[in-house]
mmCIF file of C-alpha atoms in Angstrom:
data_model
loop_
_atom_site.group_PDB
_atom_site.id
_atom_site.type_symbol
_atom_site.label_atom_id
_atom_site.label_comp_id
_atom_site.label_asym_id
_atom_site.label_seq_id
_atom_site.Cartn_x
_atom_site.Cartn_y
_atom_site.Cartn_z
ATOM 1 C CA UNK X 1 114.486 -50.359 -128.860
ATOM 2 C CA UNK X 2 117.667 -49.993 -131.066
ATOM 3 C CA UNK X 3 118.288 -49.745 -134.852
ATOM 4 C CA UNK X 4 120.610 -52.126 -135.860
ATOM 5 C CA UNK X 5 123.054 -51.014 -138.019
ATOM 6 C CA UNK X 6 123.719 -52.469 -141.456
ATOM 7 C CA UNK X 7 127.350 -53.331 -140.610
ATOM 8 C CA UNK X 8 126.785 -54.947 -137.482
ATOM 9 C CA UNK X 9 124.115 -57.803 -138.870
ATOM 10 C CA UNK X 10 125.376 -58.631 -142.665
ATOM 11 C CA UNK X 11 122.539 -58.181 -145.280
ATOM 12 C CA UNK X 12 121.592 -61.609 -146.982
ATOM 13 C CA UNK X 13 122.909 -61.738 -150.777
ATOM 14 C CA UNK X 14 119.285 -61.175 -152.412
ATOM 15 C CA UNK X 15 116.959 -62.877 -149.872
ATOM 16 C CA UNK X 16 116.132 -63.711 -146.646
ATOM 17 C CA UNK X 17 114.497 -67.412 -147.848
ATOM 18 C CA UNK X 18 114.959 -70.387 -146.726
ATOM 19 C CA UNK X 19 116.587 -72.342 -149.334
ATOM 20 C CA UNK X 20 117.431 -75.869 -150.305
ATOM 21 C CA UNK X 21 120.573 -76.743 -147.848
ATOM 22 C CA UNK X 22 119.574 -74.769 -145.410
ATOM 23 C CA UNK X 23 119.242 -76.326 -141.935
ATOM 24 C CA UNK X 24 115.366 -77.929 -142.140
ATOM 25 C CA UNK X 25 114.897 -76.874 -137.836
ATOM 26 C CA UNK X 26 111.571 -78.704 -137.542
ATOM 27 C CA UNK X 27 110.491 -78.561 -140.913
ATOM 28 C CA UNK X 28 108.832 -81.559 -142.507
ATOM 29 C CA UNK X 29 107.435 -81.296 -146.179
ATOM 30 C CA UNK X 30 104.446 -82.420 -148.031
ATOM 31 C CA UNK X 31 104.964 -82.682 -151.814
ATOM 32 C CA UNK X 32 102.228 -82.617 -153.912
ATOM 33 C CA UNK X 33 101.574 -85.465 -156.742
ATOM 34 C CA UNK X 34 100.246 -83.232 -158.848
ATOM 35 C CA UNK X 35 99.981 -79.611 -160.241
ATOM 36 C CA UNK X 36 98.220 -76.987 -158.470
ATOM 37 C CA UNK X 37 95.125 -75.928 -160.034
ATOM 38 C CA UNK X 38 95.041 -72.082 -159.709
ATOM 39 C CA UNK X 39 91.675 -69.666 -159.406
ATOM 40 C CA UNK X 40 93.269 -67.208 -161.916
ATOM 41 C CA UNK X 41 93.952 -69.889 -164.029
ATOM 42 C CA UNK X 42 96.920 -72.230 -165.489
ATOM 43 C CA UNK X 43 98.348 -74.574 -162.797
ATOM 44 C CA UNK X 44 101.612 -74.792 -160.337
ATOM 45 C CA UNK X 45 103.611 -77.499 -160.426
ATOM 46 C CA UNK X 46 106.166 -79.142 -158.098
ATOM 47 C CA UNK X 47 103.980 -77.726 -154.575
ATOM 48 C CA UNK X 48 105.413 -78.612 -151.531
ATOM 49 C CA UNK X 49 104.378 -77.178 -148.154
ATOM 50 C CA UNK X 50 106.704 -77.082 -144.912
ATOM 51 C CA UNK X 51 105.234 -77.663 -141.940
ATOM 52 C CA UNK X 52 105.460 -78.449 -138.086
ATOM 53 C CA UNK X 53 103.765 -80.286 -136.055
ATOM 54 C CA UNK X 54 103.683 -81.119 -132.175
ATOM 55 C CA UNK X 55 101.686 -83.670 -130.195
ATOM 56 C CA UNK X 56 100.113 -86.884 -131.590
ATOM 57 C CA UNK X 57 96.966 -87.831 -133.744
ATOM 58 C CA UNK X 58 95.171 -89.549 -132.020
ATOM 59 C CA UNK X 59 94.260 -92.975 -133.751
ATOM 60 C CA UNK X 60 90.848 -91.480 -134.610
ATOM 61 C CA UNK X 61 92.199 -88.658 -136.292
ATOM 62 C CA UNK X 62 90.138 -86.672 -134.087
ATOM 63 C CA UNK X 63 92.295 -84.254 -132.496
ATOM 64 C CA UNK X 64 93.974 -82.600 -135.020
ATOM 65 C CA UNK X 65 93.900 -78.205 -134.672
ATOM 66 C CA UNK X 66 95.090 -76.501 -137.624
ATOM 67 C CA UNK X 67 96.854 -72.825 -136.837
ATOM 68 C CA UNK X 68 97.546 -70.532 -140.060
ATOM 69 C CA UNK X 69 100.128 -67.783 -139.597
ATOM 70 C CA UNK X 70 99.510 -63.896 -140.969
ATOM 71 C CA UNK X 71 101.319 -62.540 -143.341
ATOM 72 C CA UNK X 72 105.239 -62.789 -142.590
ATOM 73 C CA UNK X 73 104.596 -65.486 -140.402
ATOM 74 C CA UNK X 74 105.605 -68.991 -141.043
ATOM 75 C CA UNK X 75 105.149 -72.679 -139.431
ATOM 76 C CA UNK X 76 107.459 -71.952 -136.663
ATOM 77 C CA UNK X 77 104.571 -71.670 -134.064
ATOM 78 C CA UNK X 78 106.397 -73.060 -130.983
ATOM 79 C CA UNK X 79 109.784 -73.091 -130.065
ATOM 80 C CA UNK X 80 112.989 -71.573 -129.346
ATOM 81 C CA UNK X 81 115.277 -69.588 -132.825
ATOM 82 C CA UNK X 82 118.045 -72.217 -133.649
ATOM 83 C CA UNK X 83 119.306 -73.189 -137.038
ATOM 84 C CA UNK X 84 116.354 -73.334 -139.351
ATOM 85 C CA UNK X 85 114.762 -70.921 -137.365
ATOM 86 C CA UNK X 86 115.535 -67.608 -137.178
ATOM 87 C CA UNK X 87 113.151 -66.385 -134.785
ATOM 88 C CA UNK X 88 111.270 -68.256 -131.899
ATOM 89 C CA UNK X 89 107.469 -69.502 -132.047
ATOM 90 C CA UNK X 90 105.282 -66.535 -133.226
ATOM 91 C CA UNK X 91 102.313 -68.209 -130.726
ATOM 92 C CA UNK X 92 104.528 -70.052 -128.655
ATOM 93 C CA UNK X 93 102.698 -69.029 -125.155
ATOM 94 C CA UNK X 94 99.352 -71.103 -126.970
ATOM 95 C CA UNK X 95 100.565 -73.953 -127.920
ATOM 96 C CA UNK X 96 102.651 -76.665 -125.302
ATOM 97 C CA UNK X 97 101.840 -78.743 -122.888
ATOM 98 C CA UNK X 98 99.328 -77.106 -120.555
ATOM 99 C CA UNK X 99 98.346 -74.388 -122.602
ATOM 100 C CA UNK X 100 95.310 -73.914 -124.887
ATOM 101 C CA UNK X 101 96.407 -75.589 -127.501
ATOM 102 C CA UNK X 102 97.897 -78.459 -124.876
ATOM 103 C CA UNK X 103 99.889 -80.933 -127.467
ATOM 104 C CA UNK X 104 99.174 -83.410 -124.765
ATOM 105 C CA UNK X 105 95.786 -83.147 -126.056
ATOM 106 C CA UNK X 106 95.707 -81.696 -129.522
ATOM 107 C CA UNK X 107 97.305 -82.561 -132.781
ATOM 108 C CA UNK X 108 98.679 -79.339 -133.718
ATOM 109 C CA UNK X 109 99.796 -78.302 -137.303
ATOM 110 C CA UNK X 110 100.978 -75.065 -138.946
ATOM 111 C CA UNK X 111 101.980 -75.239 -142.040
ATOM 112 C CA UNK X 112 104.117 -72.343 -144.403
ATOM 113 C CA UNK X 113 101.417 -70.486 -146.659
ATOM 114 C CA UNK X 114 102.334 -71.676 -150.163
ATOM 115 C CA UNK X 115 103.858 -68.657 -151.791
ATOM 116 C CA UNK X 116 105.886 -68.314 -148.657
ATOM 117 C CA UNK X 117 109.729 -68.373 -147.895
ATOM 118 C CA UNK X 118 110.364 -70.113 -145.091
ATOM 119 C CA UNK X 119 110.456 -73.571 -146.972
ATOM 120 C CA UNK X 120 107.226 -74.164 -149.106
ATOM 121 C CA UNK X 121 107.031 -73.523 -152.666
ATOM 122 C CA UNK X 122 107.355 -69.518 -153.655
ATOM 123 C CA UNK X 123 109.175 -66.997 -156.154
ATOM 124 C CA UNK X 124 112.628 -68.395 -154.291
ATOM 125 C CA UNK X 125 111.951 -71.683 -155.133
ATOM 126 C CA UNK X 126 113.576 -73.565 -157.854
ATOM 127 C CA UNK X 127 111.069 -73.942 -160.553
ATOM 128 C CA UNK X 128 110.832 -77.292 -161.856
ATOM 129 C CA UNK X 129 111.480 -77.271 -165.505
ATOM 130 C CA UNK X 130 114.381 -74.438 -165.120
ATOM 131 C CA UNK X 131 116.669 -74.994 -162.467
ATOM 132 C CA UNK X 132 116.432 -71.258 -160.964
ATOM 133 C CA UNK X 133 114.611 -69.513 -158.932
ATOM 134 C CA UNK X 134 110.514 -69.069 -159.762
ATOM 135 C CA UNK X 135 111.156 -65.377 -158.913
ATOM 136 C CA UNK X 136 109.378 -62.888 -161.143
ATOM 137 C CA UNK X 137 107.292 -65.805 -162.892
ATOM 138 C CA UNK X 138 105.833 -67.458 -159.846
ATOM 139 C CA UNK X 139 101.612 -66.744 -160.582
ATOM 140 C CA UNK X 140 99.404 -65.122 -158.849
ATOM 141 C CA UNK X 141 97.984 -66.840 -155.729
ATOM 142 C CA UNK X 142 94.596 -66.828 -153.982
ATOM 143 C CA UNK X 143 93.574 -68.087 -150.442
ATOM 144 C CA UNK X 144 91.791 -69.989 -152.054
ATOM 145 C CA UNK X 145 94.686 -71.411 -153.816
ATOM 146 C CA UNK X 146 96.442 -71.574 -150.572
ATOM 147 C CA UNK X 147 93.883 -73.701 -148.622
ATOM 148 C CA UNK X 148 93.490 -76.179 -151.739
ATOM 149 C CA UNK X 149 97.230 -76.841 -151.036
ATOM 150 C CA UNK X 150 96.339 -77.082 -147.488
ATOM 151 C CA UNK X 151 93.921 -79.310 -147.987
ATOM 152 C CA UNK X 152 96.218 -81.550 -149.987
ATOM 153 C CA UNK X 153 98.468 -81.490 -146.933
ATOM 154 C CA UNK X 154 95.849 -82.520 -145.103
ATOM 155 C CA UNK X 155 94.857 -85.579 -147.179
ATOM 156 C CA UNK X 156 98.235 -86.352 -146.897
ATOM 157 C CA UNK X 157 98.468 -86.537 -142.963
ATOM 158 C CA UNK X 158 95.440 -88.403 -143.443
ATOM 159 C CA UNK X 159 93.572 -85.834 -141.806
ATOM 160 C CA UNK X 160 89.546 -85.853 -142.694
ATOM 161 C CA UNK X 161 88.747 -83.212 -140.395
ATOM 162 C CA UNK X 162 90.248 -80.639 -138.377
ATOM 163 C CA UNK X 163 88.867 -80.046 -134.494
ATOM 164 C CA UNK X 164 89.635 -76.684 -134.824
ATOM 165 C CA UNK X 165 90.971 -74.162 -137.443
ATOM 166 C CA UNK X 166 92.309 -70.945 -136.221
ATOM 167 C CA UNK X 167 93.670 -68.171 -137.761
ATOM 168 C CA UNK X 168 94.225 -64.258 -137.393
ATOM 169 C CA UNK X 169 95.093 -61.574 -140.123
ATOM 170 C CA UNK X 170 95.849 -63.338 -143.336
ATOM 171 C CA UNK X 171 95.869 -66.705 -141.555
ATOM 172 C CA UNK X 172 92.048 -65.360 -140.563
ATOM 173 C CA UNK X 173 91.234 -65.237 -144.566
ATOM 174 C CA UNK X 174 92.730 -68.506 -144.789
ATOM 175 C CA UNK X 175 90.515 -69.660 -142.104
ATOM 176 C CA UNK X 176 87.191 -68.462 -143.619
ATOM 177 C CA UNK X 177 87.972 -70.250 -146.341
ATOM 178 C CA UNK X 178 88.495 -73.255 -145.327
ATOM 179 C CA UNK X 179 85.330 -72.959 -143.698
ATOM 180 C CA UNK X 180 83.634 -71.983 -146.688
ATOM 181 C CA UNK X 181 85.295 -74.360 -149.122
ATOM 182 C CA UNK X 182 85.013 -77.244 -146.636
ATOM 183 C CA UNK X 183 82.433 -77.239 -144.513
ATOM 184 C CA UNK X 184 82.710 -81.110 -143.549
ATOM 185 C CA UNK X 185 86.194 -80.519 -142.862
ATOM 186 C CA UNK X 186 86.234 -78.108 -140.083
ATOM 187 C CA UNK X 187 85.061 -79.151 -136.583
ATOM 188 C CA UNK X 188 85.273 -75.683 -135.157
ATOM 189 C CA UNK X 189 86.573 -72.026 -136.185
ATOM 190 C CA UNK X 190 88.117 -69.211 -134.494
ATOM 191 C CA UNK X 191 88.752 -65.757 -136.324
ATOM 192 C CA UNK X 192 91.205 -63.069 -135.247
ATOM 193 C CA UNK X 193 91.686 -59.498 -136.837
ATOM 194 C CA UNK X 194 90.633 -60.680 -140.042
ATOM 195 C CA UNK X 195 87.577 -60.104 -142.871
ATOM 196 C CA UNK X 196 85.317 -61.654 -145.401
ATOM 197 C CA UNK X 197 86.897 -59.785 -148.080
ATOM 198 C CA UNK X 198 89.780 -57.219 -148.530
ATOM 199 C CA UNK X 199 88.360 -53.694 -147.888
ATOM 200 C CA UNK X 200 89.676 -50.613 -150.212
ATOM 201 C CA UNK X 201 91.834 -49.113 -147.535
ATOM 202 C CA UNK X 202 93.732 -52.406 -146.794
ATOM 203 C CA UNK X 203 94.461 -52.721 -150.740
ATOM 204 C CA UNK X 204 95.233 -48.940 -150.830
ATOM 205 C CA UNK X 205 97.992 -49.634 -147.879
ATOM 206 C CA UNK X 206 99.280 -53.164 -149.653
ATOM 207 C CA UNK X 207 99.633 -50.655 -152.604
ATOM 208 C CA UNK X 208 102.076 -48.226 -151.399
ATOM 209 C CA UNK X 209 104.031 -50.906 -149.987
ATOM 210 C CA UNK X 210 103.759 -53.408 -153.450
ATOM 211 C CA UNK X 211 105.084 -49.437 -155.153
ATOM 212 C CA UNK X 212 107.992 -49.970 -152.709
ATOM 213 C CA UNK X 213 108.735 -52.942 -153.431
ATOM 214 C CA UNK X 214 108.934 -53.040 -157.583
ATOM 215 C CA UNK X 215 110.463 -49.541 -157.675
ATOM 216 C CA UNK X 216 113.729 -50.727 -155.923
ATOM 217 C CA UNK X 217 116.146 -50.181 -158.615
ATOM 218 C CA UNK X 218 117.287 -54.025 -157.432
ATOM 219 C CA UNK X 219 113.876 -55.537 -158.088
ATOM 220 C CA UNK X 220 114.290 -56.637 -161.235
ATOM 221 C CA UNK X 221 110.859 -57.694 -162.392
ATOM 222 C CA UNK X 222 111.176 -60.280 -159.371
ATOM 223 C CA UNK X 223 114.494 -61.846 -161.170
ATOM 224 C CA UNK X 224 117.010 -61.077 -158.741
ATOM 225 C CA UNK X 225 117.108 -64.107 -156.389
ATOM 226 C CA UNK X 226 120.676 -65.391 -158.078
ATOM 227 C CA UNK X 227 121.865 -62.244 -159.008
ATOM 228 C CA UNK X 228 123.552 -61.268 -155.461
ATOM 229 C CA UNK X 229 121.945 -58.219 -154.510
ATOM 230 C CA UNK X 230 117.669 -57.663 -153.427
ATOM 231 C CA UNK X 231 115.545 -55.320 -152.833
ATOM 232 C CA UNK X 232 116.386 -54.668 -149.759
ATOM 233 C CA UNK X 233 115.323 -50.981 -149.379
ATOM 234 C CA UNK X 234 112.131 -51.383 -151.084
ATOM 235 C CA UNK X 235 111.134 -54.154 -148.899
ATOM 236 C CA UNK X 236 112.628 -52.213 -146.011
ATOM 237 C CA UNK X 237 110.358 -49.156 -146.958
ATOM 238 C CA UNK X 238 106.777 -51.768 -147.371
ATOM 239 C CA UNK X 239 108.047 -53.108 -143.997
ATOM 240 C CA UNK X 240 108.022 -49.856 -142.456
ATOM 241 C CA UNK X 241 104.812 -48.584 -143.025
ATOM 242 C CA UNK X 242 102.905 -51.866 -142.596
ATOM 243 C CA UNK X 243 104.245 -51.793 -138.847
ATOM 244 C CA UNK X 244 102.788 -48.722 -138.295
ATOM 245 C CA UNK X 245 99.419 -50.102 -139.327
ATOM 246 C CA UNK X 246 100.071 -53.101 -137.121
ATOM 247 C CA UNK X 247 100.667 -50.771 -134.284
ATOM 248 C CA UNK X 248 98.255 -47.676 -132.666
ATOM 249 C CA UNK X 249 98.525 -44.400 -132.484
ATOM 250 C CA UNK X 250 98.372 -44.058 -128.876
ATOM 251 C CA UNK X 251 100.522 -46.742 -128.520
ATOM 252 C CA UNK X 252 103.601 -45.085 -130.653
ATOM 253 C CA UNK X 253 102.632 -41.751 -128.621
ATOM 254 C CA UNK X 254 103.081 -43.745 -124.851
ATOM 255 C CA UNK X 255 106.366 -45.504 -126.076
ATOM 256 C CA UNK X 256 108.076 -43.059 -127.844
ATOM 257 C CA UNK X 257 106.307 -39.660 -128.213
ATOM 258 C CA UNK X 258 108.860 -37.190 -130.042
ATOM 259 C CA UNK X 259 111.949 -38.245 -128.256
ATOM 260 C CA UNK X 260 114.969 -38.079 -130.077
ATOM 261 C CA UNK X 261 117.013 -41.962 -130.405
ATOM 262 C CA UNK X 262 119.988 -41.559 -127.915
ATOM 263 C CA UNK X 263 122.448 -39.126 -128.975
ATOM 264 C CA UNK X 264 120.841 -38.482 -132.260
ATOM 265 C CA UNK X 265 119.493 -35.025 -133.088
ATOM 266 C CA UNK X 266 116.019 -35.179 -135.537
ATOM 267 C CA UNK X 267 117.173 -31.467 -136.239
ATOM 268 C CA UNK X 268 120.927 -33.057 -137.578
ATOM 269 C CA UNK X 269 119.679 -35.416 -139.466
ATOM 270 C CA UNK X 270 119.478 -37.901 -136.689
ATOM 271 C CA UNK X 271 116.439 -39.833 -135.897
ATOM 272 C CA UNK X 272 113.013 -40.173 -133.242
ATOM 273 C CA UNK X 273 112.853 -43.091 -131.123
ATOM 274 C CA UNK X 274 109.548 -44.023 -133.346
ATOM 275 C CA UNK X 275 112.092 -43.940 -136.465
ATOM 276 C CA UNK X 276 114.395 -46.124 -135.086
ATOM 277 C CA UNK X 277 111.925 -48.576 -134.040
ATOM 278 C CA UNK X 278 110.522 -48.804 -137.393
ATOM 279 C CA UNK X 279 113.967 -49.005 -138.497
ATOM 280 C CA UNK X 280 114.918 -51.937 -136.319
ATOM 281 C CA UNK X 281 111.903 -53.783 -137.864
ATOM 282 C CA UNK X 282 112.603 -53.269 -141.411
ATOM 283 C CA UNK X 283 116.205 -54.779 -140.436
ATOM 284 C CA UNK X 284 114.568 -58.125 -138.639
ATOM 285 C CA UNK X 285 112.436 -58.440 -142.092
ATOM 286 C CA UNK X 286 114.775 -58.202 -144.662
ATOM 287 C CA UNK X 287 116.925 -60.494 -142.581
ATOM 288 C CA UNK X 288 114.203 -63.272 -142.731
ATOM 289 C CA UNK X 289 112.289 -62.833 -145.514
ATOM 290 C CA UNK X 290 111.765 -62.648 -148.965
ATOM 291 C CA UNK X 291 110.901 -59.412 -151.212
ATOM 292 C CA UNK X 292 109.024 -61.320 -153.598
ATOM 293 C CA UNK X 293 107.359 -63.569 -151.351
ATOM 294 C CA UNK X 294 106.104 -60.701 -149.638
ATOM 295 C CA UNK X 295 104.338 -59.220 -153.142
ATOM 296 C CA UNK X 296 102.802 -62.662 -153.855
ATOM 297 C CA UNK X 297 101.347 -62.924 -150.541
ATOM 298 C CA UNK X 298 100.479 -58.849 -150.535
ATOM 299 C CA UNK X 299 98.582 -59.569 -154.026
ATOM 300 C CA UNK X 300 96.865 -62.767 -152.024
ATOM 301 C CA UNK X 301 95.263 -60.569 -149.453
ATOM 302 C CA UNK X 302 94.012 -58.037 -151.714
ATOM 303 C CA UNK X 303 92.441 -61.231 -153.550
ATOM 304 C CA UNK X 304 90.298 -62.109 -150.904
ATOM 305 C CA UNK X 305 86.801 -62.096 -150.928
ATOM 306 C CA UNK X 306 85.411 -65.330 -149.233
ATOM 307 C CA UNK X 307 81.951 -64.198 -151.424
ATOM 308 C CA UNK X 308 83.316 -64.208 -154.780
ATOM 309 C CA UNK X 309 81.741 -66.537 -157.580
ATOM 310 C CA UNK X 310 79.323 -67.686 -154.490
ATOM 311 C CA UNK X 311 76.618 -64.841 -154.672
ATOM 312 C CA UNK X 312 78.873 -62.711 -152.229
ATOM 313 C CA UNK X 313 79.685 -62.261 -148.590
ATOM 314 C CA UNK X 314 76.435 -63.013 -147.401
ATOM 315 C CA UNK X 315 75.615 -66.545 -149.047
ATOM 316 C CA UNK X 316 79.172 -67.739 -149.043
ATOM 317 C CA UNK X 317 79.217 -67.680 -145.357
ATOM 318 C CA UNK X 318 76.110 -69.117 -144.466
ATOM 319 C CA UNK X 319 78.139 -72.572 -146.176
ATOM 320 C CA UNK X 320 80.154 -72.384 -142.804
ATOM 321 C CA UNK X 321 78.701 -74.902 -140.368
ATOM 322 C CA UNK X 322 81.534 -74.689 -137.713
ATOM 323 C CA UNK X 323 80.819 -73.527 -134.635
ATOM 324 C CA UNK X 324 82.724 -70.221 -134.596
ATOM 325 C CA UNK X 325 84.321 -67.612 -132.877
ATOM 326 C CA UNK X 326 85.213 -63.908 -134.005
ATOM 327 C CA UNK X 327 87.267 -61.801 -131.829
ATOM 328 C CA UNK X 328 88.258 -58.306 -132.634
ATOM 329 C CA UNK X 329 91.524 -56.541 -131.385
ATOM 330 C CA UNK X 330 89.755 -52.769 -129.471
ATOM 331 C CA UNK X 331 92.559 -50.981 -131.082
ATOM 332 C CA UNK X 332 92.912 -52.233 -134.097
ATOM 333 C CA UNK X 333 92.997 -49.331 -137.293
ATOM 334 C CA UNK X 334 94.017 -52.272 -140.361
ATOM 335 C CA UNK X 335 91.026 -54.687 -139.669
ATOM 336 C CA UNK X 336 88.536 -52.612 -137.673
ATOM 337 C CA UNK X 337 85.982 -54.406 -135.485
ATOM 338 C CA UNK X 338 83.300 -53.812 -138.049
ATOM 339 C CA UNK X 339 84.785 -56.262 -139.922
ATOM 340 C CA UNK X 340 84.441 -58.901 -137.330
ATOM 341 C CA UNK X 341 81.416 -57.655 -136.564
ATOM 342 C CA UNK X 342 80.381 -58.588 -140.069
ATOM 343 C CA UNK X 343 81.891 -61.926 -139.835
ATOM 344 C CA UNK X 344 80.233 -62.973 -136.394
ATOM 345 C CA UNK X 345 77.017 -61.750 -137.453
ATOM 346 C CA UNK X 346 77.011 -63.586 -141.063
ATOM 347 C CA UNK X 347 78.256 -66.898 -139.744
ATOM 348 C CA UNK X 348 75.246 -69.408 -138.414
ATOM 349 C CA UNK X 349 77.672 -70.506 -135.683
ATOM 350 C CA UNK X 350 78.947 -67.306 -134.374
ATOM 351 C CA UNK X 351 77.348 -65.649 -132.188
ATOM 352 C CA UNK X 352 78.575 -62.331 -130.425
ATOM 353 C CA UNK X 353 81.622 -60.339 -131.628
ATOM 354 C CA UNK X 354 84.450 -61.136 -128.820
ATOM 355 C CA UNK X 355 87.103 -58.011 -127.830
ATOM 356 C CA UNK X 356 90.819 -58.610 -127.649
ATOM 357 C CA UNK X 357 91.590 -55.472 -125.174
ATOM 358 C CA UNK X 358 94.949 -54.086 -126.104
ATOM 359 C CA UNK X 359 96.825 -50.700 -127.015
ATOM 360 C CA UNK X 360 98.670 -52.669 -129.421
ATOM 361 C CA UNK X 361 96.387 -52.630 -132.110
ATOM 362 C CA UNK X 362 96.085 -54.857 -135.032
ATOM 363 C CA UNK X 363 99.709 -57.184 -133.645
ATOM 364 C CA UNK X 364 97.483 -57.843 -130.423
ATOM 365 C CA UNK X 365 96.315 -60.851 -131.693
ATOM 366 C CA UNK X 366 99.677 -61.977 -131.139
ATOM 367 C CA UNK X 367 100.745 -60.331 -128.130
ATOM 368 C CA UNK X 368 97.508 -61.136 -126.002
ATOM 369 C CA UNK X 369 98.052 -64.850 -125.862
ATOM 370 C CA UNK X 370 96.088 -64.772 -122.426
ATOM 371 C CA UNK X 371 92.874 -63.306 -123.992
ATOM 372 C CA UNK X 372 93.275 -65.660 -126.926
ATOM 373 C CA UNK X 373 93.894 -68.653 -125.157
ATOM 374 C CA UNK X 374 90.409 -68.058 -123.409
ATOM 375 C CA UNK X 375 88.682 -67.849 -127.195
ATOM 376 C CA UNK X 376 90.763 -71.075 -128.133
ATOM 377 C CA UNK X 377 88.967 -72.973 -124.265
ATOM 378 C CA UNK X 378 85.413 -71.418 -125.561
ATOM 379 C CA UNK X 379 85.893 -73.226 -128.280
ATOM 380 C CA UNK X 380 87.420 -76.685 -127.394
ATOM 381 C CA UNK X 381 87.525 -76.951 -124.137
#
């Protein structure tokens, strides 16, 4: 895999959002009535959600699967890149007709995490009462924030109860909670790569790459949305070294062990293969995403902790009713199995940890679609 060099592929101005006259692609939008109330306290106003949707509720309502994405994820599950849409479906082999998630069965939704960039309320967003972007003065979210919004989208489709939530990484914590914070609400649960709460290491990784981030000399305090330039670099830089957590170590070593990219000489100042490839996917990010976004959801994940203000871990899970499944990824070094071992063993519905076998580590809850789709028919049929 190539770099791609900064003059071939044009930055974007500041961001990679989608904003307001943009092509929509799928997108549909819920709009909340009213302001958010948020766990940290003080409220958000003017919340809308994009989403997607394929299939058809079924008259009863009965049929409807909600599928949360991970962290730079979005609603785009299914479906070719096209205007609106700059990459294709993130699970696209799970959901279609015939697959596990057949939409000539299931209801499917995904909606973008509030906070997001890819067309539901975050710092690129126009804030209400200014005219500008939210940028540096957009609050600080929860999950828990994120699935109240969630929930309101689900009012909204008139949606009582979901048939099955699913959901791996961050879309994992979302998951939980919804579990947790509506019991009644969700018919069935399956967990991928994720936790009950945030462990030190995973906040001491977000860290470095939130340090990135706010010490690109383009940052601005978040401000820099209308201003022409972002931080590219710094986001860039948090990009690069959360792939290598996605990834494995003897993945990296198979693929590219210490050969040099092409013609390049490390000893030159050229680059390793591995360098380039990390270097490729700090290109595809910045092109799609948003810097600030990506601290607001970052400062989300280190938030979570599905047992806080419920007499911890322990007591908050035993509110989950759902039958549930908890599948670990073999290789995975940023959510070890332990803590899906945790989860399955906590959860009355669970029962044994399921294995995801893959050298790809943590991302092979994304590349495995074969091993997931057999978790998803466990579950539902």
């Amino acid at each position: 895999m190539h770099a791609v060099a900064a003059a071939e592929v044009p930055l974007p101005p500041a961001t990679g959002a989608w904003r307001e006259g943009d092509p929509p692609g799928r997108r549909r939008w819920y709009a909340a009535e009213k302001p958010l109330p948020l766990e940290a306290g003080g409220e958000l106003p003017g919340v809308r959600l994009a989403f997607e949707t394929w299939g058809q509720l079924a008259p009863d309502r009965s049929n409807a699967v909600l599928v949360l994405h991970a962290l730079t994820g979005d609603s785009h599950v299914s479906g070719p890149a096209g205007p609106g849409h700059p990459t294709p479906g993130w699970w696209d082999a799970l959901v279609g007709p015939g697959r596990a998630l057949d939409t000539d069965r299931w209801f499917v939704v995904a909606p973008n995490i509030l906070g997001g960039c890819q067309g539901s309320t975050g710092p690129a967003s126009r804030r209400p009462d200014r005219g500008r972007a939210w940028g540096g003065a957009f609050p600080f979210l929860t999950p828990r924030d994120q699935v109240a919004a969630e929930a309101g989208l689900a009012d909204a489709l008139g949606i009582d109860r979901w048939a099955l939530v699913v959901g791996g990484s961050m879309g994992g914590m979302r998951a939980v909670e919804w579990a947790v914070s509506h019991p009644a609400r969700t018919g069935a649960l399956l967990l991928l790569a994720t936790a009950a709460a945030a462990s030190a290491e995973q906040i001491a990784w977000a860290h470095i790459q939130l340090r990135a981030i706010r010490t690109d000399p383009h940052w601005q305090g978040g401000d820099y949305h209308d201003t022409g330039r972002g931080p590219h670099a710094g986001l860039g830089l948090a990009r690069r070294l959360a792939h290598v957590t996605y990834r494995s170590e003897p993945e990296l070593q198979v693929r590219f062990g210490r050969l040099p990219q092409q013609t390049e000489d490390p000893w030159r100042g050229g680059r390793y293969q591995v360098a380039s490839y990390l270097d490729h996917h700090a290109a595809k990010l910045v092109r799609r995403f948003d810097a600030a976004s990506y601290v607001v959801l970052t400062e989300a994940m280190n938030a979570h902790d599905v047992g806080r203000a419920r007499g911890g871990v322990r007591a908050a899970l035993r509110r989950v009713t759902a039958p549930t499944l908890v599948a670990a990824v073999d290789s995975d070094r940023l959510y070890p199995p332990t803590q899906q071992a945790e989860l399955a063993a906590l959860i009355p519905g669970a029962d044994r940890l399921r294995v995801v076998e893959s050298p790809y580590g943590h991302d092979g809850f994304l590349i495995e679609t074969e091993q997931v789709a057999c978790f998803v028919r466990e579950l539902v049929g």
